[in-house]
Amino acid sequence: GIRMLTERYGKLTLDRSEEGDLVLCGDETLLGNLAEDATISALLTAGAETGQRHASPENRGSLKQELVRLGYPVIDLAGYRHGETLPVQLRQQTLGGRGFQLRDYQKLAVDLFYREGREDGGSGVLVLPCGAG
């Protein structure tokens, strides 16, 4: 199980075309074999090029889940569409009146998580040592 997944990790990548479609990239033979699976085939759209298969952005999660089910975890580089801005402000003081701001290492961790504003940032889990806040 785990060994197979780690050995197959990286054989497929998910990217985004200029038109906004998802593009599954990998070895043509592997892509052809995967497309024979009825569930995967239903998630792909027409317009395949050698080493690529296209999918609708709405099928992103389902496609990734099905690929994992078949033993092929995908490297997702497709990034995200920008949505509406959600105004969020941190308090400058706690309710108890003490000063409040992110520590330098917390700010650095957030910046790295968002990959310096790149489109492919902001996905995953941010883990800091116990007591890091």
XYZ file of N, CA and C in Angstrom, residues 1-132:
396
model
N 0.778 -1.194 0.000
C 0.000 0.000 0.000
C 0.829 1.274 0.000
N 1.470 1.563 1.128
C 2.203 2.819 1.248
C 3.412 2.818 0.322
N 4.112 1.716 0.252
C 5.285 1.630 -0.633
C 4.879 1.870 -2.085
N 3.774 1.244 -2.513
C 3.307 1.409 -3.881
C 2.984 2.879 -4.150
N 2.272 3.526 -3.221
C 1.909 4.928 -3.412
C 3.140 5.818 -3.491
N 4.122 5.571 -2.635
C 5.318 6.413 -2.665
C 6.133 6.168 -3.934
N 6.142 4.950 -4.429
C 6.867 4.669 -5.670
C 6.177 5.290 -6.878
N 4.866 5.415 -6.827
C 4.113 5.980 -7.955
C 3.925 7.492 -7.855
N 4.180 8.051 -6.675
C 4.020 9.498 -6.498
C 4.969 10.223 -7.439
N 4.445 11.205 -8.153
C 5.255 11.981 -9.084
C 5.150 11.518 -10.515
N 4.495 10.390 -10.746
C 4.324 9.919 -12.118
C 3.258 10.722 -12.855
N 2.385 11.383 -12.093
C 1.332 12.220 -12.677
C 1.358 13.602 -12.037
N 1.145 14.608 -12.850
C 0.984 15.964 -12.328
C -0.312 16.544 -12.864
N -0.863 17.445 -12.091
C -2.081 18.138 -12.486
C -1.724 19.607 -12.621
N -1.983 20.166 -13.787
C -1.665 21.560 -14.068
C -2.904 22.223 -14.637
N -2.779 23.477 -15.025
C -3.914 24.199 -15.593
C -3.521 24.728 -16.966
N -4.422 24.580 -17.930
C -4.173 25.099 -19.277
C -4.427 26.600 -19.297
N -4.026 27.268 -20.362
C -4.273 28.703 -20.493
C -5.769 29.008 -20.523
N -6.557 28.039 -20.978
C -8.013 28.222 -21.026
C -8.673 27.976 -19.674
N -7.931 27.446 -18.706
C -8.471 27.212 -17.371
C -8.840 25.782 -17.077
N -8.730 24.889 -18.077
C -9.004 23.474 -17.827
C -7.875 22.862 -17.016
N -8.180 21.771 -16.350
C -7.139 21.002 -15.682
C -6.465 20.118 -16.713
N -5.162 19.935 -16.567
C -4.399 19.091 -17.477
C -3.649 18.055 -16.646
N -3.996 16.798 -16.849
C -3.320 15.686 -16.204
C -2.176 15.266 -17.118
N -0.946 15.302 -16.605
C 0.237 15.026 -17.412
C 0.966 13.803 -16.878
N 1.496 13.016 -17.795
C 2.269 11.842 -17.411
C 2.607 11.021 -18.632
N 3.145 9.853 -18.381
C 3.494 8.922 -19.445
C 2.233 8.542 -20.226
N 2.320 8.564 -21.552
C 1.150 8.298 -22.395
C 0.566 6.916 -22.141
N 1.396 5.922 -21.969
C 0.893 4.565 -21.719
C 0.113 4.525 -20.412
N 0.653 5.147 -19.368
C -0.030 5.196 -18.073
C -1.359 5.934 -18.196
N -1.345 7.093 -18.851
C -2.589 7.858 -19.021
C -3.624 7.050 -19.792
N -3.194 6.346 -20.821
C -4.116 5.514 -21.596
C -4.728 4.417 -20.751
N -3.898 3.770 -19.929
C -4.405 2.713 -19.049
C -5.388 3.267 -18.029
N -5.064 4.428 -17.443
C -5.962 5.028 -16.459
C -7.284 5.441 -17.097
N -7.237 5.936 -18.327
C -8.453 6.376 -19.011
C -9.384 5.220 -19.340
N -8.884 3.986 -19.281
C -9.741 2.821 -19.491
C -10.649 2.560 -18.301
N -10.293 3.120 -17.126
C -11.151 3.000 -15.950
C -12.393 3.868 -16.190
N -13.570 3.295 -16.011
C -14.819 4.001 -16.326
C -14.982 5.278 -15.505
N -14.604 5.248 -14.240
C -14.760 6.424 -13.383
C -13.820 7.542 -13.833
N -12.571 7.194 -14.123
C -11.608 8.195 -14.595
C -12.055 8.743 -15.945
N -12.450 7.871 -16.826
C -12.890 8.281 -18.161
C -14.037 9.285 -18.095
N -14.958 9.084 -17.151
C -16.101 9.989 -17.005
C -15.674 11.370 -16.500
N -14.535 11.452 -15.838
C -14.056 12.736 -15.303
C -13.211 13.520 -16.304
N -12.758 12.856 -17.354
C -11.925 13.516 -18.356
C -12.793 14.102 -19.463
N -12.300 15.156 -20.094
C -13.017 15.772 -21.215
C -12.302 15.415 -22.507
N -12.929 15.723 -23.624
C -12.325 15.459 -24.934
C -11.104 16.348 -25.115
N -10.276 16.001 -26.062
C -9.119 16.832 -26.371
C -7.864 16.378 -25.686
N -7.472 15.144 -25.941
C -6.257 14.620 -25.334
C -5.077 14.813 -26.280
N -3.960 15.250 -25.716
C -2.707 15.314 -26.452
C -1.804 14.233 -25.890
N -0.749 13.912 -26.599
C 0.189 12.907 -26.108
C 0.738 13.340 -24.761
N 0.586 12.482 -23.776
C 1.086 12.767 -22.438
C 0.199 13.687 -21.625
N -1.003 13.966 -22.124
C -1.912 14.869 -21.409
C -3.353 14.408 -21.563
N -4.126 14.660 -20.518
C -5.575 14.483 -20.575
C -6.181 15.692 -19.885
N -7.295 16.182 -20.411
C -7.939 17.373 -19.860
C -9.139 16.984 -19.003
N -9.421 17.844 -18.021
C -10.569 17.639 -17.137
C -11.124 19.001 -16.750
N -12.375 19.014 -16.393
C -13.028 20.234 -15.929
C -12.549 20.565 -14.521
N -12.335 21.848 -14.215
C -11.913 22.222 -12.853
C -12.870 21.724 -11.766
N -14.145 21.568 -12.084
C -15.126 21.103 -11.108
C -14.878 19.648 -10.700
N -14.131 18.912 -11.519
C -13.863 17.500 -11.231
C -12.520 17.278 -10.541
N -11.875 18.340 -10.118
C -10.536 18.258 -9.532
C -10.464 17.277 -8.357
N -11.309 17.488 -7.365
C -11.276 16.628 -6.183
C -11.598 15.191 -6.503
N -12.629 14.965 -7.294
C -13.020 13.595 -7.655
C -11.922 12.896 -8.442
N -11.299 13.618 -9.369
C -10.229 13.038 -10.170
C -9.048 12.636 -9.280
N -8.659 13.522 -8.383
C -7.537 13.210 -7.494
C -7.866 12.021 -6.583
N -9.095 11.951 -6.078
C -9.496 10.833 -5.223
C -9.473 9.514 -5.988
N -9.966 9.538 -7.215
C -10.001 8.313 -8.016
C -8.590 7.866 -8.396
N -7.711 8.818 -8.675
C -6.332 8.456 -8.990
C -5.649 7.824 -7.784
N -5.910 8.335 -6.589
C -5.357 7.720 -5.371
C -5.947 6.322 -5.196
N -7.238 6.182 -5.450
C -7.883 4.864 -5.343
C -7.192 3.849 -6.249
N -6.758 4.299 -7.412
C -6.068 3.416 -8.351
C -4.569 3.309 -8.064
N -4.118 4.023 -7.028
C -2.720 3.920 -6.627
C -1.791 4.921 -7.268
N -2.330 6.045 -7.759
C -1.507 7.065 -8.404
C -1.788 8.447 -7.821
N -1.178 8.760 -6.668
C -1.350 10.111 -6.122
C -0.706 11.122 -7.070
N -1.410 12.202 -7.311
C -0.985 13.195 -8.301
C -0.345 14.396 -7.609
N 0.676 14.970 -8.234
C 1.248 16.227 -7.762
C 0.389 17.333 -8.351
N -0.280 18.089 -7.503
C -1.232 19.109 -7.943
C -0.542 20.470 -8.007
N -0.305 20.938 -9.227
C 0.319 22.237 -9.470
C -0.651 23.205 -10.138
N -1.942 22.871 -10.132
C -2.923 23.641 -10.890
C -3.241 25.000 -10.285
N -2.932 25.201 -9.028
C -3.247 26.487 -8.418
C -4.749 26.644 -8.210
N -5.126 27.820 -7.779
C -6.523 28.079 -7.451
C -7.014 29.335 -8.143
N -8.292 29.373 -8.391
C -8.901 30.588 -8.926
C -9.068 31.575 -7.786
N -8.894 32.839 -8.103
C -9.081 33.864 -7.087
C -10.567 34.084 -6.869
N -10.959 34.081 -5.628
C -12.351 34.313 -5.277
C -12.531 35.722 -4.745
N -13.642 35.947 -4.122
C -13.901 37.248 -3.523
C -12.960 37.461 -2.345
N -12.570 38.691 -2.152
C -11.715 39.021 -1.018
C -12.529 38.950 0.260
N -11.966 38.294 1.243
C -12.599 38.196 2.552
C -11.809 39.076 3.506
N -12.383 40.199 3.907
C -11.624 41.101 4.782
C -11.461 40.494 6.183
N -10.209 40.309 6.569
C -9.891 39.758 7.876
C -8.841 40.650 8.513
N -9.063 41.023 9.742
C -8.078 41.804 10.464
C -7.825 41.143 11.807
N -6.554 41.094 12.186
C -6.204 40.588 13.508
C -6.280 41.734 14.504
N -6.663 41.419 15.712
C -6.680 42.439 16.770
C -5.252 42.899 17.053
N -5.103 44.132 17.403
C -3.804 44.648 17.829
C -3.584 44.405 19.320
N -4.708 44.152 20.021
C -4.652 43.851 21.449
C -5.609 42.706 21.743
N -5.231 41.900 22.725
C -6.128 40.850 23.164
C -7.274 41.484 23.949
N -8.312 40.712 24.236
C -9.417 41.237 25.032
C -8.945 41.643 26.426
N -7.843 41.065 26.878
C -7.268 41.415 28.174
C -6.354 42.637 28.120
N -6.210 43.233 26.933
C -5.421 44.450 26.811
C -3.946 44.245 26.481
N -3.509 43.000 26.306
C -2.104 42.757 25.950
C -1.918 42.904 24.442
N -0.718 43.334 24.033
C -0.422 43.468 22.610
C -0.484 42.123 21.893
N -0.939 42.140 20.650
C -1.066 40.902 19.888
C -0.581 41.133 18.467
N 0.327 40.278 18.013
C 0.751 40.257 16.609
C 1.416 38.917 16.339
N 1.502 38.561 15.064
C 2.181 37.315 14.718
C 3.664 37.443 15.039
N 4.239 36.362 15.521
C 5.681 36.335 15.736
C 6.358 36.205 14.374
N 7.634 36.574 14.292
C 8.347 36.552 13.018
C 8.279 35.183 12.356
N 8.506 34.104 13.129
C 8.505 32.766 12.540
C 7.095 32.357 12.101
N 6.057 32.884 12.773
C 4.690 32.588 12.343
C 4.396 33.278 11.008
N 4.804 34.522 10.890
C 4.615 35.272 9.635
C 5.369 34.579 8.504
N 6.606 34.154 8.767
C 7.397 33.446 7.762
C 6.692 32.157 7.335
N 6.151 31.419 8.290
C 5.445 30.170 7.981
C 4.227 30.435 7.092
N 3.474 31.487 7.394
C 2.297 31.831 6.578
C 2.737 32.209 5.169
N 3.782 33.032 5.059
C 4.269 33.444 3.737
C 4.728 32.237 2.919
N 5.446 31.314 3.568
C 5.897 30.120 2.862
C 4.724 29.227 2.463
N 3.709 29.151 3.330
C 2.523 28.359 3.027
C 1.849 28.869 1.749
N 1.771 30.179 1.625
C 1.152 30.768 0.429
C 2.130 30.902 -0.720
N 3.335 30.371 -0.540
C 4.359 30.324 -1.580
C 4.583 31.683 -2.208
N 4.696 32.666 -1.322
C 4.992 34.040 -1.728
C 3.973 34.562 -2.746
N 2.714 34.201 -2.550
C 1.634 34.706 -3.391
C 1.448 33.970 -4.696
N 2.219 32.905 -4.918
C 2.061 32.164 -6.175
C 0.717 31.478 -6.210
N 0.248 31.193 -7.414
C -1.070 30.605 -7.613
C -1.193 29.213 -7.008
N -0.080 28.484 -6.901
C -0.147 27.117 -6.387
C 0.031 27.044 -4.875
N 0.094 28.169 -4.197
C 0.253 28.182 -2.748
C -1.073 28.057 -2.022
N -0.992 27.815 -0.720
C -2.179 27.801 0.121
C -2.898 26.479 0.204
N -2.235 25.401 -0.144
C -2.869 24.099 -0.080
C -2.068 23.197 0.842
N -2.744 22.527 1.740
C -2.057 21.604 2.627
C -2.232 21.987 4.077
N -1.293 21.554 4.890
C -1.352 21.766 6.331
C -0.067 22.438 6.769
N -0.186 23.442 7.594
C 0.958 24.137 8.159
C 1.195 23.574 9.546
N 2.391 23.034 9.788
C 2.715 22.419 11.072
C 3.919 23.118 11.664
N 3.774 23.595 12.890
C 4.862 24.201 13.649
C 5.054 23.393 14.924
N 6.208 23.497 15.570
C 6.434 22.736 16.809
C 5.423 23.100 17.897
N 5.232 22.200 18.822
C 4.354 22.479 19.971
C 4.775 23.758 20.661
N 3.812 24.573 21.036
C 4.077 25.820 21.714
C 4.421 26.969 20.786
N 4.378 26.745 19.464
C 4.761 27.803 18.525
C 3.630 28.801 18.276
